Amino acid sequence: MTDTTSSTSAPRGRHLAALALLAFSHLIISLDYTIVFVALPSIRTEHGWDAAPILAAGLAAVLLLAGFVAIERRARDPLLPPSLFAAPGLAPGLAVILMFSATFGSLLYFLAQYFQAVLRFPVWQAGLAYVPLYCVIIVMSSLGGHVAGRLGLRHGLLIGLVSGGVGMLLTAWAMAGASGYTGLLPGLLLYSAGMGMTFTVMFATATTGVPAHRQGVASGAASTCQQLGSAVGIALLVPLSQGGPDMAHALAAVHVTAALGVAAMIAIVVWRVQPRLPAGREITLDIEVHK
């Protein structure tokens, strides 16, 4: 009897998992389209807020979200067990990862626009302009773990986020004055240092307190938030970068907007991230592990 039940439930579980993945992937696509349609002035001006593309994409996102939740509730072993969020670092870690990708990650795209459209760099020179930034990111990514190990996750995140946010504002100030590359460097290097440090610590935060057998699930959720954040950030910030004839001021506004997102991340870290997890603490999940 047990063998029969196991053999019939296994295919059903795989089918539910496939349906959940399908619903979630299409949910992300619909959500991204909704943001793009709402944010682009040309679509709003020509078709209005009740345009068919906006309504269709928004409705699809809502229905797919409801479908994903329903499938997960029926699944014997869901893709993302709700009890997993009892881990102290998962929810704030995922929120920071999502917003980090929408702000820090998206700005690299807009830097290329400034280099080529404002400074008139050829493609090869615009590429070389990133080299100092990536060198700083690599170094600070390595140091981020050591800093968090000595000071704790909260302080590691705060150091990275504050540094990056100040760097964004300095870069915005330089862009507003149409500064050359050397004028941008102080802000860009500070932004890069904060980006590198935050990148390492935020993933460690997301998996804090998660049991060993669920680390893969937490890591998968973190990677999903990273990709979703990049898509949402670009969708929101691209229309802002096209907000007027002055490209330099428009890109400066993009960086200021990203800095506001960093301020929100700082608030989340102060409110939700524990300085340190007590030694030996692990969250017990109320879901059975099936062999």
XYZ file of C-alpha atoms in Angstrom:
291
model
C 0.000 0.000 0.000
C 2.808 2.404 0.915
C 4.717 1.672 -2.278
C 1.626 2.257 -4.405
C 0.896 5.557 -2.690
C 4.490 6.707 -3.117
C 4.577 5.717 -6.774
C 1.383 7.629 -7.563
C 2.234 10.702 -5.480
C 5.690 11.144 -7.007
C 4.440 11.900 -10.574
C 1.732 14.143 -9.140
C 4.357 16.045 -7.155
C 6.493 16.480 -10.257
C 3.491 17.739 -12.233
C 2.641 20.274 -9.517
C 6.249 21.416 -9.406
C 6.273 21.873 -13.180
C 3.010 23.838 -13.035
C 4.382 26.020 -10.237
C 7.525 26.786 -12.225
C 5.462 27.575 -15.321
C 3.129 29.879 -13.387
C 5.966 31.696 -11.641
C 8.037 32.249 -14.780
C 5.051 33.700 -16.627
C 4.206 35.761 -13.541
C 7.606 37.444 -13.742
C 7.178 38.156 -17.453
C 3.694 39.623 -16.970
C 4.814 41.739 -14.029
C 7.748 43.120 -16.000
C 5.514 43.980 -18.963
C 3.054 45.723 -16.638
C 5.807 47.889 -15.191
C 7.136 48.764 -18.637
C 3.667 49.664 -19.967
C 2.854 51.822 -16.937
C 6.256 53.520 -16.815
C 6.645 54.416 -20.487
C 5.154 57.863 -21.121
C 4.559 57.114 -24.799
C 2.153 54.256 -24.050
C 0.296 56.200 -21.333
C -0.036 59.273 -23.525
C -1.182 57.408 -26.620
C -3.448 54.785 -25.064
C -4.184 55.953 -21.507
C -3.938 54.090 -18.216
C -6.733 51.722 -19.256
C -4.924 50.621 -22.397
C -5.369 46.973 -23.323
C -1.658 46.092 -22.919
C -1.570 47.527 -19.383
C -4.787 45.838 -18.286
C -3.923 42.505 -19.900
C -0.419 42.322 -18.418
C -1.636 43.393 -14.972
C -4.520 40.924 -14.963
C -2.238 38.111 -16.117
C 0.209 38.890 -13.302
C -2.575 38.778 -10.676
C -4.037 35.513 -12.005
C -0.638 33.851 -12.270
C 0.248 34.896 -8.732
C -3.037 33.397 -7.474
C -2.359 30.227 -9.461
C 1.170 29.905 -8.116
C -0.025 30.285 -4.505
C -2.818 27.739 -5.054
C -0.421 25.200 -6.552
C 2.087 25.677 -3.746
C -0.627 25.167 -1.115
C -1.661 21.867 -2.717
C 1.858 20.544 -3.180
C 3.103 18.001 -0.682
C 6.631 19.384 -0.946
C 6.290 22.958 -2.297
C 9.036 24.776 -4.156
C 9.209 27.437 -1.445
C 7.811 26.162 1.874
C 6.112 29.024 3.765
C 7.703 27.834 6.992
C 11.097 28.536 5.469
C 10.472 32.214 6.156
C 10.812 31.463 9.863
C 14.552 31.698 9.211
C 15.522 35.135 10.548
C 17.558 36.223 7.550
C 15.548 34.923 4.602
C 12.819 37.575 4.217
C 15.053 40.645 4.758
C 17.825 39.030 2.732
C 15.537 38.414 -0.248
C 14.171 41.974 -0.007
C 17.679 43.419 -0.048
C 18.730 41.198 -2.961
C 15.667 42.237 -4.977
C 16.220 45.947 -4.370
C 20.005 45.684 -4.734
C 19.631 44.264 -8.232
C 17.071 46.939 -9.122
C 19.407 49.740 -8.005
C 23.099 48.835 -7.892
C 22.836 46.294 -10.689
C 20.762 48.473 -13.011
C 23.050 51.512 -12.769
C 25.812 49.730 -14.658
C 23.569 49.879 -17.728
C 23.019 53.623 -17.374
C 26.725 54.294 -16.933
C 27.270 53.008 -20.458
C 24.698 55.517 -21.690
C 26.531 58.361 -19.965
C 29.910 57.265 -21.285
C 28.685 57.037 -24.870
C 25.876 59.623 -25.127
C 27.318 62.378 -22.912
C 31.080 61.835 -22.922
C 31.042 60.518 -26.500
C 33.282 57.582 -25.689
C 33.676 55.003 -28.456
C 32.622 51.481 -27.535
C 36.121 50.292 -26.625
C 36.761 53.293 -24.376
C 33.404 52.901 -22.649
C 34.331 49.287 -21.938
C 37.705 50.262 -20.493
C 36.006 52.838 -18.266
C 34.439 49.963 -16.323
C 37.768 48.302 -15.490
C 38.563 50.327 -12.318
C 35.022 49.803 -11.077
C 35.111 46.034 -11.467
C 38.529 45.858 -9.816
C 37.109 47.607 -6.750
C 34.013 45.355 -6.800
C 36.176 42.210 -6.859
C 38.386 43.388 -3.991
C 35.481 44.510 -1.818
C 33.534 41.311 -2.508
C 36.428 39.411 -0.966
C 36.648 41.766 2.000
C 32.900 41.814 2.609
C 32.847 38.361 4.162
C 35.705 39.220 6.531
C 34.018 42.455 7.613
C 30.689 40.696 8.239
C 32.490 37.943 10.133
C 34.037 40.474 12.506
C 31.216 43.013 12.810
C 28.128 40.944 11.989
C 25.782 40.809 9.018
C 23.862 43.968 9.892
C 26.948 46.148 10.130
C 28.471 44.579 7.033
C 25.346 45.399 5.038
C 25.098 48.909 6.453
C 28.693 49.743 5.580
C 28.185 48.530 2.009
C 24.818 50.200 1.508
C 25.813 53.558 2.974
C 28.986 53.608 0.902
C 27.101 52.717 -2.261
C 24.307 55.221 -1.612
C 26.744 58.079 -1.018
C 28.611 57.043 -4.162
C 25.375 57.205 -6.170
C 24.647 60.736 -4.937
C 28.184 61.894 -5.717
C 27.882 60.388 -9.189
C 24.513 62.096 -9.709
C 26.014 65.440 -8.677
C 28.892 64.981 -11.130
C 26.537 63.902 -13.926
C 24.290 66.921 -13.396
C 27.311 69.076 -14.164
C 28.197 66.957 -17.209
C 31.546 66.109 -15.611
C 34.169 64.127 -17.432
C 35.353 60.671 -16.443
C 37.764 61.866 -13.754
C 34.993 63.919 -12.173
C 32.828 60.800 -11.948
C 35.503 58.552 -10.456
C 35.182 59.448 -6.734
C 31.490 58.627 -6.712
C 31.853 55.603 -8.982
C 34.636 54.075 -6.890
C 32.664 54.564 -3.671
C 29.573 53.102 -5.343
C 31.624 50.115 -6.555
C 33.071 49.519 -3.081
C 29.595 49.463 -1.572
C 28.317 47.214 -4.339
C 31.071 44.646 -3.828
C 30.700 44.507 -0.062
C 26.903 44.344 -0.110
C 26.836 41.621 -2.770
C 28.677 39.125 -0.597
C 26.920 39.862 2.676
C 23.342 39.958 1.342
C 23.495 36.349 0.120
C 24.922 35.238 3.454
C 22.062 37.070 5.163
C 19.414 35.328 3.045
C 20.617 31.875 4.093
C 21.117 32.695 7.773
C 19.316 30.224 10.008
C 18.125 28.042 7.120
C 18.636 24.302 7.785
C 21.315 22.568 5.768
C 18.836 20.474 3.774
C 17.016 23.662 2.654
C 20.029 25.787 1.758
C 19.505 25.026 -1.938
C 15.914 26.289 -1.777
C 17.001 29.521 -0.085
C 19.810 30.018 -2.593
C 17.392 29.437 -5.481
C 14.977 32.007 -4.056
C 17.859 34.469 -3.693
C 18.949 33.967 -7.307
C 15.351 34.417 -8.497
C 15.063 37.711 -6.595
C 18.351 38.836 -8.117
C 17.133 38.247 -11.669
C 13.686 39.691 -10.984
C 15.198 42.788 -9.405
C 17.350 43.467 -12.448
C 14.341 43.242 -14.769
C 12.161 45.442 -12.561
C 14.939 48.002 -12.039
C 15.596 48.429 -15.739
C 11.859 48.619 -16.469
C 11.382 51.389 -13.907
C 14.511 53.426 -14.553
C 14.687 53.410 -18.357
C 11.641 55.696 -18.733
C 13.184 58.050 -16.163
C 16.381 58.233 -18.205
C 14.293 59.385 -21.168
C 12.609 62.154 -19.217
C 13.953 65.095 -21.188
C 16.325 66.396 -23.829
C 19.208 66.743 -21.356
C 20.638 63.240 -21.056
C 23.115 64.187 -18.309
C 20.390 65.497 -15.974
C 18.110 62.549 -16.764
C 20.841 60.066 -15.841
C 21.581 62.050 -12.694
C 17.906 61.663 -11.757
C 18.239 57.904 -12.283
C 21.094 57.774 -9.766
C 19.181 59.852 -7.209
C 16.189 57.527 -7.571
C 18.459 54.509 -7.041
C 19.871 56.173 -3.915
C 16.321 56.405 -2.542
C 16.046 52.663 -3.058
C 19.269 52.240 -1.084
C 17.745 54.270 1.758
C 14.828 51.816 1.805
C 17.270 48.903 1.988
C 19.058 50.525 4.921
C 15.728 50.788 6.747
C 15.028 47.085 6.113
C 18.459 46.096 7.405
C 18.161 48.184 10.576
C 14.645 46.887 11.232
C 14.917 43.204 10.316
C 18.502 41.935 10.088
C 19.909 40.562 13.320
C 23.449 41.663 14.181
C 24.471 38.046 14.741
C 22.694 34.689 14.804
C 23.188 32.878 18.118
C 25.585 29.968 17.775
C 23.899 26.688 16.932
C 20.543 28.249 16.128
C 18.664 26.655 13.266
C 15.064 26.933 12.174
C 13.002 23.758 12.285
C 10.618 23.465 9.343
C 7.134 21.995 9.666
C 7.445 20.115 6.394
C 8.429 16.508 6.006
C 11.495 15.656 3.942
C 10.593 12.949 1.460
C 13.290 10.623 0.239
